[in-house]
Structure formats: structure tokens, C-alpha cells
């Protein structure tokens, strides 16, 4: 089953994050019921992979000022059929930052979130079932702003709130503080 890897990771995540059972249950139900859950063409929603990219000492996170959404967010994007969502997060982090090479920090999934994406052009409003991992660059921290972003910035963990008050971003700040 092409969905087994992610379902197994979500099962492990549920053990360490029992307070998130509602969103975990919604995630699992979506994956089990939608065989095309990794495909962007699934109009109701799809799996995305994101990266909470931290510097060497973990004091900063790399955020993108996303062009389409006009918000400061973590790096990430569509699975586009890839079922290894960690590989998706790494690929997206590389494409959106120009950084080459990442190591995964911590065991398993860092965070999950289900959020609506507004309708745009010919695309209806839909949900992103976002799976997030902590990544650390293995080389230079000098980024390149891609066409998908207005800007990128290494932001002190304590200053993320100056860029966004979005609930899921603040939840990741707190989770990262607890991991360090």
C-alpha cells in the first residue's frame, strides 16, 4: 500500500502527541479514504510536506514570505505523487531556499496541520494535509530567494511572533523550544 509509510509515521506521532488525536484522526481518515491523497489534482485536498529548517544551534528558523499566500511560513509544498513525505519536505526546502543538503532532526514527524488554501484562478478552495519535519542544513546557510517567495529570512525562534501569529507556526515554535 503506497500510503503505509505515512500511516505508520502518523501512528508513531499519535503515541507522542495524544493531545492532537482529533487532527491525527482526520489525517488518517483522509489518507485511508482517498487513494489519490498524494496527488495535487485531488480537488478536496492533498498531502503536503514541510520543513522547519533550523540553524546549527537551533536558535533560528528559516521562513519564507510566501508569494501566493502573502504570509511568513515554513518551507514546503505539494507531494505531487511522492509517497515519502520526508523526501518531499527535503526537496521543497532545497528548491525554495537554494540550500543543498539537509539532515533530519529528531525522530519521526515534528508536526501536522490541516489548513484551508483559498480559491485562486481555476483552483477551488481545498485543504492541505501538511506533514512537517525538522531539518538542519549540512552546508552553507546562505539562501537564495526562489520565485515562490517574496523573501526568506533566518528568524530568531523568539522573534517568529513578529512575522506571524498563525496558530500552527506558534505551535511549532513551542514544540521546537521543548525539543531543544
PDB file of C-alpha atoms in Angstrom:
ATOM      1  CA  UNK A   1       0.000   0.000   0.000  1.00  0.00           C
ATOM      2  CA  UNK A   2       1.526   3.311  -1.093  1.00  0.00           C
ATOM      3  CA  UNK A   3       0.076   5.052   1.980  1.00  0.00           C
ATOM      4  CA  UNK A   4       1.539   2.695   4.598  1.00  0.00           C
ATOM      5  CA  UNK A   5       4.754   4.652   5.282  1.00  0.00           C
ATOM      6  CA  UNK A   6       2.844   7.809   6.179  1.00  0.00           C
ATOM      7  CA  UNK A   7       0.181   5.922   8.140  1.00  0.00           C
ATOM      8  CA  UNK A   8       2.942   4.220  10.170  1.00  0.00           C
ATOM      9  CA  UNK A   9       4.586   7.595  10.856  1.00  0.00           C
ATOM     10  CA  UNK A  10       1.243   9.051  11.966  1.00  0.00           C
ATOM     11  CA  UNK A  11       0.714   6.085  14.267  1.00  0.00           C
ATOM     12  CA  UNK A  12       4.079   6.826  15.932  1.00  0.00           C
ATOM     13  CA  UNK A  13       3.203  10.533  16.087  1.00  0.00           C
ATOM     14  CA  UNK A  14      -0.074   9.698  17.855  1.00  0.00           C
ATOM     15  CA  UNK A  15       1.843   7.984  20.665  1.00  0.00           C
ATOM     16  CA  UNK A  16       3.944  11.077  21.381  1.00  0.00           C
ATOM     17  CA  UNK A  17       1.196  13.651  20.740  1.00  0.00           C
ATOM     18  CA  UNK A  18      -2.030  12.246  22.274  1.00  0.00           C
ATOM     19  CA  UNK A  19      -3.334  15.805  22.712  1.00  0.00           C
ATOM     20  CA  UNK A  20      -3.602  16.030  18.897  1.00  0.00           C
ATOM     21  CA  UNK A  21      -5.847  12.990  18.442  1.00  0.00           C
ATOM     22  CA  UNK A  22      -8.606  14.919  16.632  1.00  0.00           C
ATOM     23  CA  UNK A  23      -6.337  16.205  13.862  1.00  0.00           C
ATOM     24  CA  UNK A  24      -4.487  12.869  13.694  1.00  0.00           C
ATOM     25  CA  UNK A  25      -7.804  11.027  13.240  1.00  0.00           C
ATOM     26  CA  UNK A  26      -8.832  13.428  10.442  1.00  0.00           C
ATOM     27  CA  UNK A  27      -5.456  12.942   8.763  1.00  0.00           C
ATOM     28  CA  UNK A  28      -5.629   9.145   8.958  1.00  0.00           C
ATOM     29  CA  UNK A  29      -9.221   9.074   7.713  1.00  0.00           C
ATOM     30  CA  UNK A  30      -8.299  11.245   4.721  1.00  0.00           C
ATOM     31  CA  UNK A  31      -5.340   9.024   3.812  1.00  0.00           C
ATOM     32  CA  UNK A  32      -7.299   5.793   4.228  1.00  0.00           C
ATOM     33  CA  UNK A  33     -10.283   7.034   2.210  1.00  0.00           C
ATOM     34  CA  UNK A  34      -8.515   8.904  -0.592  1.00  0.00           C
ATOM     35  CA  UNK A  35      -6.272   6.672  -2.702  1.00  0.00           C
ATOM     36  CA  UNK A  36      -5.058   9.793  -4.561  1.00  0.00           C
ATOM     37  CA  UNK A  37      -4.202  11.694  -1.355  1.00  0.00           C
ATOM     38  CA  UNK A  38      -0.665  12.472  -2.615  1.00  0.00           C
ATOM     39  CA  UNK A  39      -1.928  13.996  -5.886  1.00  0.00           C
ATOM     40  CA  UNK A  40      -2.374  17.752  -6.254  1.00  0.00           C
ATOM     41  CA  UNK A  41      -5.207  17.010  -8.696  1.00  0.00           C
ATOM     42  CA  UNK A  42      -7.404  15.743  -5.839  1.00  0.00           C
ATOM     43  CA  UNK A  43      -9.664  18.771  -5.604  1.00  0.00           C
ATOM     44  CA  UNK A  44     -10.772  18.449  -1.976  1.00  0.00           C
ATOM     45  CA  UNK A  45      -7.204  18.448  -0.665  1.00  0.00           C
ATOM     46  CA  UNK A  46      -3.885  16.655  -0.692  1.00  0.00           C
ATOM     47  CA  UNK A  47      -0.774  15.779   1.291  1.00  0.00           C
ATOM     48  CA  UNK A  48       1.992  18.378   1.513  1.00  0.00           C
ATOM     49  CA  UNK A  49       5.437  18.141   3.095  1.00  0.00           C
ATOM     50  CA  UNK A  50       7.059  20.958   5.055  1.00  0.00           C
ATOM     51  CA  UNK A  51      10.407  21.672   6.660  1.00  0.00           C
ATOM     52  CA  UNK A  52      11.048  23.528   9.904  1.00  0.00           C
ATOM     53  CA  UNK A  53      14.616  24.418   8.908  1.00  0.00           C
ATOM     54  CA  UNK A  54      16.849  25.350  11.861  1.00  0.00           C
ATOM     55  CA  UNK A  55      20.402  26.634  12.013  1.00  0.00           C
ATOM     56  CA  UNK A  56      23.251  24.719  13.701  1.00  0.00           C
ATOM     57  CA  UNK A  57      22.465  25.734  17.282  1.00  0.00           C
ATOM     58  CA  UNK A  58      18.686  25.721  16.718  1.00  0.00           C
ATOM     59  CA  UNK A  59      18.290  29.385  17.667  1.00  0.00           C
ATOM     60  CA  UNK A  60      16.879  30.392  14.256  1.00  0.00           C
ATOM     61  CA  UNK A  61      14.378  29.040  11.747  1.00  0.00           C
ATOM     62  CA  UNK A  62      14.337  29.757   8.018  1.00  0.00           C
ATOM     63  CA  UNK A  63      10.990  31.252   6.989  1.00  0.00           C
ATOM     64  CA  UNK A  64       9.630  32.176   3.588  1.00  0.00           C
ATOM     65  CA  UNK A  65       7.364  35.101   2.833  1.00  0.00           C
ATOM     66  CA  UNK A  66       5.158  33.006   0.551  1.00  0.00           C
ATOM     67  CA  UNK A  67       4.113  34.810  -2.644  1.00  0.00           C
ATOM     68  CA  UNK A  68       0.725  33.221  -3.265  1.00  0.00           C
ATOM     69  CA  UNK A  69      -0.424  33.283   0.369  1.00  0.00           C
ATOM     70  CA  UNK A  70       1.394  36.510   1.313  1.00  0.00           C
ATOM     71  CA  UNK A  71       2.321  35.109   4.730  1.00  0.00           C
ATOM     72  CA  UNK A  72       5.502  34.089   6.532  1.00  0.00           C
ATOM     73  CA  UNK A  73       5.603  30.291   6.693  1.00  0.00           C
ATOM     74  CA  UNK A  74       7.906  27.309   6.926  1.00  0.00           C
ATOM     75  CA  UNK A  75       9.276  25.933   3.646  1.00  0.00           C
ATOM     76  CA  UNK A  76       7.252  23.207   1.946  1.00  0.00           C
ATOM     77  CA  UNK A  77       4.986  22.142  -0.853  1.00  0.00           C
ATOM     78  CA  UNK A  78       2.967  19.517  -2.700  1.00  0.00           C
ATOM     79  CA  UNK A  79       3.805  15.827  -2.695  1.00  0.00           C
ATOM     80  CA  UNK A  80       2.893  15.603  -6.398  1.00  0.00           C
ATOM     81  CA  UNK A  81       2.538  11.835  -6.188  1.00  0.00           C
ATOM     82  CA  UNK A  82       5.582  11.195  -3.963  1.00  0.00           C
ATOM     83  CA  UNK A  83       4.624   8.990  -1.023  1.00  0.00           C
ATOM     84  CA  UNK A  84       7.785   9.607   1.040  1.00  0.00           C
ATOM     85  CA  UNK A  85       6.730  12.904   2.616  1.00  0.00           C
ATOM     86  CA  UNK A  86      10.114  13.430   4.315  1.00  0.00           C
ATOM     87  CA  UNK A  87      11.679  13.341   0.831  1.00  0.00           C
ATOM     88  CA  UNK A  88       9.054  15.885  -0.270  1.00  0.00           C
ATOM     89  CA  UNK A  89       9.965  18.201   2.618  1.00  0.00           C
ATOM     90  CA  UNK A  90      13.683  17.952   1.779  1.00  0.00           C
ATOM     91  CA  UNK A  91      13.066  18.538  -1.936  1.00  0.00           C
ATOM     92  CA  UNK A  92      10.882  21.558  -1.231  1.00  0.00           C
ATOM     93  CA  UNK A  93      13.383  23.000   1.264  1.00  0.00           C
ATOM     94  CA  UNK A  94      16.147  22.702  -1.336  1.00  0.00           C
ATOM     95  CA  UNK A  95      14.034  24.208  -4.130  1.00  0.00           C
ATOM     96  CA  UNK A  96      12.684  27.093  -2.055  1.00  0.00           C
ATOM     97  CA  UNK A  97      15.950  28.040  -0.319  1.00  0.00           C
ATOM     98  CA  UNK A  98      18.750  27.090  -2.693  1.00  0.00           C
ATOM     99  CA  UNK A  99      20.420  25.301   0.231  1.00  0.00           C
ATOM    100  CA  UNK A 100      21.984  21.958  -0.635  1.00  0.00           C
ATOM    101  CA  UNK A 101      21.838  19.049   1.779  1.00  0.00           C
ATOM    102  CA  UNK A 102      19.862  18.584   4.947  1.00  0.00           C
ATOM    103  CA  UNK A 103      19.912  16.248   7.919  1.00  0.00           C
ATOM    104  CA  UNK A 104      16.712  15.341   9.732  1.00  0.00           C
ATOM    105  CA  UNK A 105      16.499  16.378  13.384  1.00  0.00           C
ATOM    106  CA  UNK A 106      14.570  14.232  15.843  1.00  0.00           C
ATOM    107  CA  UNK A 107      12.576  11.084  15.339  1.00  0.00           C
ATOM    108  CA  UNK A 108       9.578  10.954  13.042  1.00  0.00           C
ATOM    109  CA  UNK A 109       7.120  13.709  12.251  1.00  0.00           C
ATOM    110  CA  UNK A 110       7.596  17.054  14.031  1.00  0.00           C
ATOM    111  CA  UNK A 111       4.102  18.470  13.465  1.00  0.00           C
ATOM    112  CA  UNK A 112       0.966  18.034  11.368  1.00  0.00           C
ATOM    113  CA  UNK A 113      -1.620  20.559  10.326  1.00  0.00           C
ATOM    114  CA  UNK A 114      -4.760  20.646   8.202  1.00  0.00           C
ATOM    115  CA  UNK A 115      -5.448  24.086   6.810  1.00  0.00           C
ATOM    116  CA  UNK A 116      -7.564  25.608   4.027  1.00  0.00           C
ATOM    117  CA  UNK A 117      -5.966  27.093   0.929  1.00  0.00           C
ATOM    118  CA  UNK A 118      -8.104  29.843  -0.619  1.00  0.00           C
ATOM    119  CA  UNK A 119      -9.511  29.550  -4.125  1.00  0.00           C
ATOM    120  CA  UNK A 120      -7.205  31.038  -6.737  1.00  0.00           C
ATOM    121  CA  UNK A 121      -7.595  31.293 -10.515  1.00  0.00           C
ATOM    122  CA  UNK A 122      -9.044  27.916 -11.652  1.00  0.00           C
ATOM    123  CA  UNK A 123      -8.289  26.176  -8.354  1.00  0.00           C
ATOM    124  CA  UNK A 124     -11.110  25.843  -5.790  1.00  0.00           C
ATOM    125  CA  UNK A 125     -10.565  26.234  -2.062  1.00  0.00           C
ATOM    126  CA  UNK A 126      -9.102  22.983  -0.720  1.00  0.00           C
ATOM    127  CA  UNK A 127      -7.267  21.548   2.273  1.00  0.00           C
ATOM    128  CA  UNK A 128      -3.568  20.924   2.741  1.00  0.00           C
ATOM    129  CA  UNK A 129      -2.794  17.958   4.948  1.00  0.00           C
ATOM    130  CA  UNK A 130       0.671  19.150   5.912  1.00  0.00           C
ATOM    131  CA  UNK A 131       3.314  16.859   7.394  1.00  0.00           C
ATOM    132  CA  UNK A 132       6.251  18.708   8.941  1.00  0.00           C
ATOM    133  CA  UNK A 133       9.790  17.606   9.754  1.00  0.00           C
ATOM    134  CA  UNK A 134      12.716  19.411  11.380  1.00  0.00           C
ATOM    135  CA  UNK A 135      15.682  19.746   9.027  1.00  0.00           C
ATOM    136  CA  UNK A 136      19.132  21.252   9.512  1.00  0.00           C
ATOM    137  CA  UNK A 137      21.303  22.353   6.564  1.00  0.00           C
ATOM    138  CA  UNK A 138      24.524  20.365   6.279  1.00  0.00           C
ATOM    139  CA  UNK A 139      26.337  23.094   4.347  1.00  0.00           C
ATOM    140  CA  UNK A 140      26.146  26.837   3.896  1.00  0.00           C
ATOM    141  CA  UNK A 141      23.266  28.819   5.405  1.00  0.00           C
ATOM    142  CA  UNK A 142      23.344  31.341   2.547  1.00  0.00           C
ATOM    143  CA  UNK A 143      19.938  31.034   0.883  1.00  0.00           C
ATOM    144  CA  UNK A 144      18.565  32.115  -2.489  1.00  0.00           C
ATOM    145  CA  UNK A 145      15.048  33.550  -2.715  1.00  0.00           C
ATOM    146  CA  UNK A 146      13.039  31.450  -5.209  1.00  0.00           C
ATOM    147  CA  UNK A 147      10.226  32.593  -7.488  1.00  0.00           C
ATOM    148  CA  UNK A 148       7.745  31.192  -4.938  1.00  0.00           C
ATOM    149  CA  UNK A 149       8.746  33.737  -2.286  1.00  0.00           C
ATOM    150  CA  UNK A 150       8.801  37.450  -1.718  1.00  0.00           C
ATOM    151  CA  UNK A 151      11.668  36.889   0.726  1.00  0.00           C
ATOM    152  CA  UNK A 152      13.411  34.388   3.006  1.00  0.00           C
ATOM    153  CA  UNK A 153      14.815  35.119   6.443  1.00  0.00           C
ATOM    154  CA  UNK A 154      16.632  33.374   9.280  1.00  0.00           C
ATOM    155  CA  UNK A 155      14.410  34.360  12.201  1.00  0.00           C
ATOM    156  CA  UNK A 156      15.277  34.014  15.894  1.00  0.00           C
ATOM    157  CA  UNK A 157      12.899  31.482  17.437  1.00  0.00           C
ATOM    158  CA  UNK A 158      11.817  34.113  19.967  1.00  0.00           C
ATOM    159  CA  UNK A 159      11.004  36.561  17.136  1.00  0.00           C
ATOM    160  CA  UNK A 160       8.791  34.332  14.974  1.00  0.00           C
ATOM    161  CA  UNK A 161       5.818  36.051  16.580  1.00  0.00           C
ATOM    162  CA  UNK A 162       6.981  39.293  14.894  1.00  0.00           C
ATOM    163  CA  UNK A 163       6.460  37.622  11.488  1.00  0.00           C
ATOM    164  CA  UNK A 164       3.257  35.695  12.151  1.00  0.00           C
ATOM    165  CA  UNK A 165       0.753  34.894  14.852  1.00  0.00           C
ATOM    166  CA  UNK A 166      -0.595  31.935  12.899  1.00  0.00           C
ATOM    167  CA  UNK A 167      -1.545  29.195  15.360  1.00  0.00           C
ATOM    168  CA  UNK A 168       0.336  26.366  13.654  1.00  0.00           C
ATOM    169  CA  UNK A 169       3.525  28.448  13.407  1.00  0.00           C
ATOM    170  CA  UNK A 170       3.390  29.316  17.104  1.00  0.00           C
ATOM    171  CA  UNK A 171       2.713  25.647  17.925  1.00  0.00           C
ATOM    172  CA  UNK A 172       5.905  24.688  16.043  1.00  0.00           C
ATOM    173  CA  UNK A 173       7.853  27.369  17.928  1.00  0.00           C
ATOM    174  CA  UNK A 174       6.684  25.831  21.198  1.00  0.00           C
ATOM    175  CA  UNK A 175       7.419  22.273  20.053  1.00  0.00           C
ATOM    176  CA  UNK A 176      10.896  23.338  18.947  1.00  0.00           C
ATOM    177  CA  UNK A 177      11.559  25.027  22.315  1.00  0.00           C
ATOM    178  CA  UNK A 178      10.512  21.800  24.050  1.00  0.00           C
ATOM    179  CA  UNK A 179      12.855  19.707  21.833  1.00  0.00           C
ATOM    180  CA  UNK A 180      15.925  21.861  22.446  1.00  0.00           C
TER     181      UNK A 180
END
